[in-house]
Coordinates of C-alpha atoms in Angstrom, one line a residue:
M644 CA -31.8 44.2 -56.2
P645 CA -35.4 45.0 -54.9
D646 CA -36.2 43.7 -51.7
K647 CA -39.7 41.8 -52.8
E648 CA -41.3 42.5 -50.3
T649 CA -40.8 46.1 -49.3
G650 CA -39.6 46.8 -53.5
T651 CA -36.7 49.2 -51.4
P652 CA -33.1 48.5 -53.3
A653 CA -31.0 46.2 -51.4
G654 CA -27.0 44.8 -52.5
K655 CA -23.9 43.3 -50.8
G656 CA -25.1 46.2 -48.0
M657 CA -28.9 44.5 -47.4
E658 CA -30.1 44.2 -43.8
S659 CA -30.3 40.9 -42.3
G660 CA -34.0 40.7 -42.6
L661 CA -33.8 39.7 -46.3
I662 CA -30.4 38.0 -46.0
E663 CA -32.0 35.8 -43.8
K664 CA -34.6 34.9 -46.0
L665 CA -32.1 34.5 -48.6
A666 CA -30.3 32.2 -46.1
V667 CA -32.9 28.8 -46.3
L668 CA -32.4 25.5 -47.4
L669 CA -34.1 25.0 -51.0
T670 CA -37.3 24.6 -49.9
V671 CA -38.9 22.1 -52.9
L672 CA -36.3 19.5 -50.9
M673 CA -38.5 16.7 -48.6
V674 CA -38.1 17.9 -44.8
F675 CA -36.8 14.4 -44.1
L676 CA -33.7 15.5 -46.2
T677 CA -33.1 18.1 -44.3
A678 CA -33.8 16.9 -40.7
C679 CA -31.4 14.1 -41.1
R680 CA -28.4 16.3 -42.3
Q681 CA -28.3 18.5 -39.4
G682 CA -26.0 16.6 -36.6
T683 CA -24.7 13.7 -39.1
S684 CA -21.5 12.2 -37.8
T685 CA -17.9 13.0 -39.2
V686 CA -16.0 10.5 -40.1
S687 CA -12.2 10.7 -40.1
E688 CA -11.6 8.4 -42.4
V689 CA -13.6 8.8 -45.7
E690 CA -13.6 6.6 -49.0
A691 CA -14.9 8.5 -52.4
A692 CA -17.1 7.1 -54.4
P693 CA -19.0 8.1 -57.9
G694 CA -22.4 10.5 -57.3
Y695 CA -24.7 11.7 -59.9
S696 CA -23.9 12.1 -63.3
D697 CA -22.7 15.8 -64.2
S698 CA -26.0 16.2 -66.1
Q699 CA -28.4 15.0 -63.1
I700 CA -26.5 17.5 -60.8
M701 CA -27.0 20.2 -63.4
L702 CA -30.8 19.3 -63.9
V703 CA -30.5 20.0 -59.7
V704 CA -29.2 23.2 -60.4
A705 CA -31.1 24.3 -63.0
T706 CA -34.3 23.9 -61.4
E707 CA -33.3 25.7 -57.7
R708 CA -31.2 28.4 -59.8
N709 CA -34.1 29.3 -61.8
R710 CA -36.0 29.1 -59.2
Y711 CA -34.2 31.9 -56.7
R712 CA -33.7 33.9 -60.6
N713 CA -37.5 34.4 -61.0
V714 CA -37.8 35.8 -57.5
Y715 CA -34.7 37.7 -56.9
T716 CA -33.5 38.7 -60.4
D717 CA -29.7 37.3 -61.7
R718 CA -28.1 40.1 -59.5
I719 CA -28.9 37.4 -56.4
W720 CA -26.0 35.4 -56.7
E721 CA -23.3 38.0 -55.6
V722 CA -25.1 38.8 -53.2
E723 CA -23.0 38.1 -49.6
V724 CA -24.9 36.1 -46.9
D725 CA -22.7 36.3 -44.1
N726 CA -19.6 38.1 -42.7
Q727 CA -17.1 35.6 -44.6
G728 CA -17.7 36.9 -48.0
T729 CA -19.9 33.9 -48.5
T730 CA -21.9 34.8 -52.2
F731 CA -25.5 33.6 -52.1
Q732 CA -23.7 31.6 -55.3
M733 CA -21.4 29.5 -53.2
Y734 CA -24.1 28.7 -50.4
L735 CA -27.1 27.0 -53.0
L736 CA -24.1 25.4 -54.5
R737 CA -23.1 24.0 -51.3
E738 CA -26.7 23.5 -50.0
I739 CA -27.1 21.4 -53.7
Q740 CA -24.1 19.6 -53.0
S741 CA -24.9 18.9 -49.8
F742 CA -28.6 17.5 -50.9
L743 CA -27.6 15.8 -53.9
Q744 CA -24.5 13.8 -50.7
E745 CA -27.4 13.1 -48.6
L746 CA -30.0 11.7 -51.6
K747 CA -27.3 9.3 -52.6
M748 CA -26.3 8.3 -49.1
M749 CA -30.4 6.7 -48.8
N750 CA -29.9 5.4 -51.6
L751 CA -27.4 2.9 -50.6
L752 CA -29.1 2.4 -47.6
A753 CA -31.8 1.8 -49.5
D754 CA -29.5 -0.9 -50.8
Q755 CA -28.5 -2.3 -47.2
Q756 CA -32.5 -2.6 -46.7
D757 CA -33.3 -4.3 -50.3
L758 CA -36.3 -1.8 -50.9
R759 CA -36.8 -2.5 -54.1
L760 CA -38.8 -0.2 -56.7
S761 CA -42.8 -2.4 -58.0
G762 CA -43.1 -2.8 -62.0
Q763 CA -45.8 -0.6 -61.4
E764 CA -43.6 2.3 -59.7
K765 CA -41.2 2.6 -62.5
D766 CA -43.9 2.3 -64.8
R767 CA -45.4 5.6 -63.2
L768 CA -41.7 6.8 -62.9
E769 CA -41.1 6.5 -66.8
K770 CA -44.7 8.6 -67.6
L771 CA -43.4 11.1 -65.5
A772 CA -39.4 11.3 -66.6
E773 CA -41.1 11.3 -70.1
A774 CA -43.6 14.5 -69.0
F775 CA -41.1 16.2 -67.5
Y776 CA -38.9 16.2 -70.1
D777 CA -40.7 16.9 -72.8
S778 CA -41.1 20.1 -70.6
L779 CA -38.1 21.6 -71.0
T780 CA -36.8 24.0 -73.3
E781 CA -34.0 23.6 -75.9
E782 CA -32.0 25.9 -73.2
D783 CA -33.2 23.8 -70.5
R784 CA -31.8 21.1 -72.4
K785 CA -28.3 22.5 -73.4
Y786 CA -28.1 23.8 -69.8
T787 CA -27.9 20.7 -68.3
G788 CA -27.0 18.1 -70.4
V789 CA -29.9 15.7 -69.8
D790 CA -31.6 13.1 -71.3
Q791 CA -35.0 11.2 -70.2
T792 CA -32.8 7.9 -69.2
D793 CA -31.0 11.0 -66.5
V794 CA -34.6 11.9 -65.2
Y795 CA -35.5 8.9 -64.8
E796 CA -33.0 7.5 -62.7
L797 CA -33.0 10.4 -60.7
Y798 CA -36.1 10.1 -60.0
C799 CA -35.8 6.5 -58.8
E800 CA -33.3 7.4 -56.7
Y801 CA -36.0 10.8 -55.1
H802 CA -38.2 7.6 -55.2
R803 CA -36.6 5.3 -53.2
A804 CA -35.3 8.0 -50.6
N805 CA -39.2 8.7 -50.1
R806 CA -39.7 5.2 -49.5
L807 CA -37.1 4.2 -47.7
V808 CA -38.4 7.0 -44.5
D809 CA -41.8 5.2 -44.8
Q810 CA -40.1 2.0 -44.6
L811 CA -37.7 2.5 -41.5
T812 CA -40.3 4.3 -39.5
Q813 CA -43.7 2.2 -40.2
D814 CA -43.9 1.2 -36.8
V815 CA -43.2 4.5 -34.9
N816 CA -46.1 5.9 -33.4
L817 CA -47.5 9.2 -35.0
E818 CA -50.1 10.1 -32.7
I819 CA -50.6 13.6 -31.8
S820 CA -53.0 14.3 -29.0
D821 CA -55.7 17.6 -29.5
S822 CA -53.5 18.8 -26.1
E823 CA -50.7 18.4 -27.6
A824 CA -50.8 20.1 -31.3
K825 CA -54.0 22.3 -29.9
V826 CA -53.7 26.0 -31.8
I827 CA -55.5 29.0 -30.1
R828 CA -55.7 32.6 -31.2
V829 CA -55.0 35.6 -29.2
Q830 CA -54.4 39.2 -29.1
E831 CA -51.8 40.3 -27.0
I832 CA -50.4 43.9 -24.9
L833 CA -46.6 43.5 -24.3
L834 CA -44.9 45.6 -21.6
S835 CA -41.9 46.2 -20.3
D836 CA -43.0 47.8 -17.2
G837 CA -45.3 45.9 -14.3
D838 CA -47.3 49.2 -13.3
Q839 CA -48.1 50.2 -16.7
A840 CA -49.0 46.6 -17.2
Q841 CA -51.2 46.2 -14.4
A842 CA -53.5 49.7 -15.1
A843 CA -52.9 48.1 -19.2
Y844 CA -55.0 45.2 -17.6
D845 CA -57.5 47.7 -15.4
Q846 CA -58.4 49.2 -18.7
A847 CA -58.7 45.8 -20.4
A848 CA -60.8 44.2 -18.1
A849 CA -63.4 46.9 -17.7
E850 CA -66.9 46.5 -19.2
G851 CA -67.0 47.3 -22.8
A852 CA -63.4 47.8 -22.9
D853 CA -62.2 47.6 -27.1
F854 CA -59.2 45.1 -26.8
S855 CA -57.8 45.3 -29.6
F856 CA -57.6 49.2 -29.9
L857 CA -55.8 49.2 -26.3
A858 CA -53.3 46.4 -27.8
R859 CA -52.3 48.9 -31.0
S860 CA -52.1 51.9 -28.5
L861 CA -50.8 50.2 -25.8
S862 CA -48.6 47.5 -27.1
E863 CA -44.7 47.4 -27.0
K864 CA -45.0 44.6 -29.7
K865 CA -46.6 46.0 -33.4
E866 CA -48.3 42.5 -34.2
I867 CA -51.0 42.7 -31.6
E868 CA -53.0 39.3 -32.6
R869 CA -51.0 35.3 -33.9
N870 CA -52.0 31.8 -33.2
V871 CA -50.3 30.2 -29.9
C872 CA -49.0 26.2 -29.4
R873 CA -47.5 24.2 -26.4
G874 CA -43.9 24.7 -26.1
E875 CA -43.3 28.5 -27.2
Q876 CA -43.2 30.4 -24.2
S877 CA -42.7 29.6 -20.4
K878 CA -45.3 27.1 -18.5
A879 CA -46.6 30.0 -16.5
Y880 CA -47.7 32.1 -19.7
E881 CA -49.0 28.5 -21.4
D882 CA -51.3 27.6 -18.2
V883 CA -52.5 31.3 -18.1
V884 CA -53.3 31.9 -21.9
F885 CA -54.4 27.7 -22.4
A886 CA -57.0 28.1 -20.0
L887 CA -59.0 30.7 -21.0
E888 CA -62.4 30.7 -23.6
A889 CA -62.9 33.1 -26.4
G890 CA -63.6 36.0 -25.5
E891 CA -61.7 36.0 -21.8
V892 CA -58.9 38.3 -20.7
S893 CA -56.2 36.9 -18.8
P894 CA -54.7 39.3 -15.9
V895 CA -50.7 40.0 -16.1
I896 CA -48.6 37.0 -17.0
Q897 CA -44.7 38.0 -16.0
E898 CA -42.4 36.8 -17.8
G899 CA -38.4 37.6 -17.4
Q900 CA -38.7 41.4 -18.0
Q901 CA -42.0 41.4 -20.1
Y902 CA -45.2 41.6 -19.1
Y903 CA -48.4 40.2 -20.7
I904 CA -52.1 41.3 -21.2
V905 CA -53.7 38.4 -23.4
K906 CA -57.2 38.1 -24.7
C907 CA -58.5 35.0 -26.0
I908 CA -60.0 35.4 -30.1
N909 CA -60.3 31.3 -30.6
D910 CA -59.1 28.7 -28.2
Y911 CA -59.5 26.3 -30.8
D912 CA -58.3 27.3 -33.9
V913 CA -59.0 24.0 -35.9
Q914 CA -57.4 24.6 -39.4
A915 CA -54.2 25.5 -37.5
T916 CA -53.9 23.0 -35.4
T917 CA -54.7 20.4 -37.7
E918 CA -51.9 21.3 -39.9
R919 CA -49.9 21.3 -36.9
K920 CA -50.5 17.6 -36.1
Q921 CA -49.4 16.9 -39.5
R922 CA -46.2 19.1 -38.5
L923 CA -45.7 17.2 -35.4
A924 CA -45.7 14.0 -36.6
T925 CA -43.8 14.6 -39.6
M926 CA -41.4 15.2 -36.8
R927 CA -41.5 13.0 -34.8
K928 CA -41.0 10.3 -38.1
N929 CA -37.7 12.6 -39.1
Q930 CA -36.0 12.1 -35.6
A931 CA -36.9 8.2 -35.3
F932 CA -35.2 8.0 -39.6
R933 CA -32.6 10.4 -38.5
Q934 CA -30.8 8.1 -35.8
I935 CA -30.9 5.1 -38.2
Y936 CA -29.7 7.4 -40.8
D937 CA -27.2 8.9 -38.7
A938 CA -25.6 5.2 -37.3
F939 CA -25.8 4.4 -41.5
V940 CA -23.5 7.4 -42.2
A941 CA -21.2 6.6 -38.9
E942 CA -20.6 3.8 -40.5
T943 CA -19.9 4.4 -44.3
P944 CA -17.9 6.8 -44.8
V945 CA -18.4 8.0 -48.1
E946 CA -18.1 11.8 -49.9
F947 CA -19.5 11.4 -53.8
T948 CA -16.8 13.2 -55.6
S949 CA -17.5 15.2 -58.8
E950 CA -15.4 17.7 -60.4
I951 CA -18.4 19.7 -61.6
W952 CA -19.2 21.7 -59.0
D953 CA -15.9 24.5 -59.3
R954 CA -17.1 24.6 -62.9
I955 CA -21.0 26.2 -62.4
S956 CA -21.2 29.4 -63.0
L957 CA -25.1 30.4 -61.4
E958 CA -25.0 33.7 -64.2
D959 CA -24.8 31.0 -67.6
G960 CA -28.0 29.6 -69.0
A961 CA -30.0 32.3 -69.6
G962 CA -32.4 30.4 -71.5
S963 CA -32.8 28.0 -69.2
V964 CA -36.4 28.4 -67.5
T965 CA -36.7 24.6 -65.7
T966 CA -37.8 24.9 -62.1
D967 CA -40.7 22.0 -61.4
F968 CA -38.6 19.1 -61.1
F969 CA -39.6 18.4 -57.7
E970 CA -42.9 20.2 -57.9
K971 CA -44.0 17.1 -60.6
Y972 CA -42.6 14.2 -58.8
Q973 CA -45.1 15.4 -56.0
E974 CA -47.9 15.9 -58.4
M975 CA -47.6 12.7 -60.0
M976 CA -46.3 10.2 -57.1
N977 CA -48.2 11.0 -54.4

């Protein structure tokens, strides 16, 4: 299987960099579902309960399977993603199973909160389900076994989960200050020898010096330009770098056995700062929701059972092409 970035062949012995790219959570799923999953309490007595139908499970499976297959081809399924012999097919199916269990748990919590969908919401979800179902090919329908009712019910569950997060975190302060979110753009020279770093600084601070050229020539780090956010490096580094104005060069900054000389390119990246504000607000919202969700999970030891998981093969359904179950929701409901 070729690496999509380098085009070089890769198989079971693929380098760890590509494995890390493959071993990620399902990127189309809502961030809050990932956040609430981490650190969820375990319980000794778990009650088994029915979960989603086989066809609804297969709809999510098909969506994610086709998305990965379009990038990596069918050879991806047997690629091992860890040292325990876990194949990517095993990994992906586990992630989907966990997602669906969490989605169902969130709907149980929504029941507890008496969260109901309005008639207008149901009308929109019916139109969404119809549009999505009409977009499916005959092979999609055959592979998944879904009908329009299956699609509608699954969209309702997904929408209620979104609504639940908003309802339970509506009083959380999501205001992020400019100082906390501020992103700056810098160029860096990174060296592991203090004397060499001081000599590099003398060159960089000289009148008319080409910092970019010096960084490419001297730095031990290949990437010389990057965004810097607070909380990523030491206080000593941040105190100096965030005090720089555009065009200024820092003195030598020591972090352990590493030495930095930094030039500020942009002392306030407006777009990057705005995007980081949104990410930080989402993280704060997720943390608040997770506290409530984890407590509910601890008090509600339920595992949703299905026998289909052992029968699924991602190599089947060659003609299935659907990939946008979640994207269509984002387009029509947000």
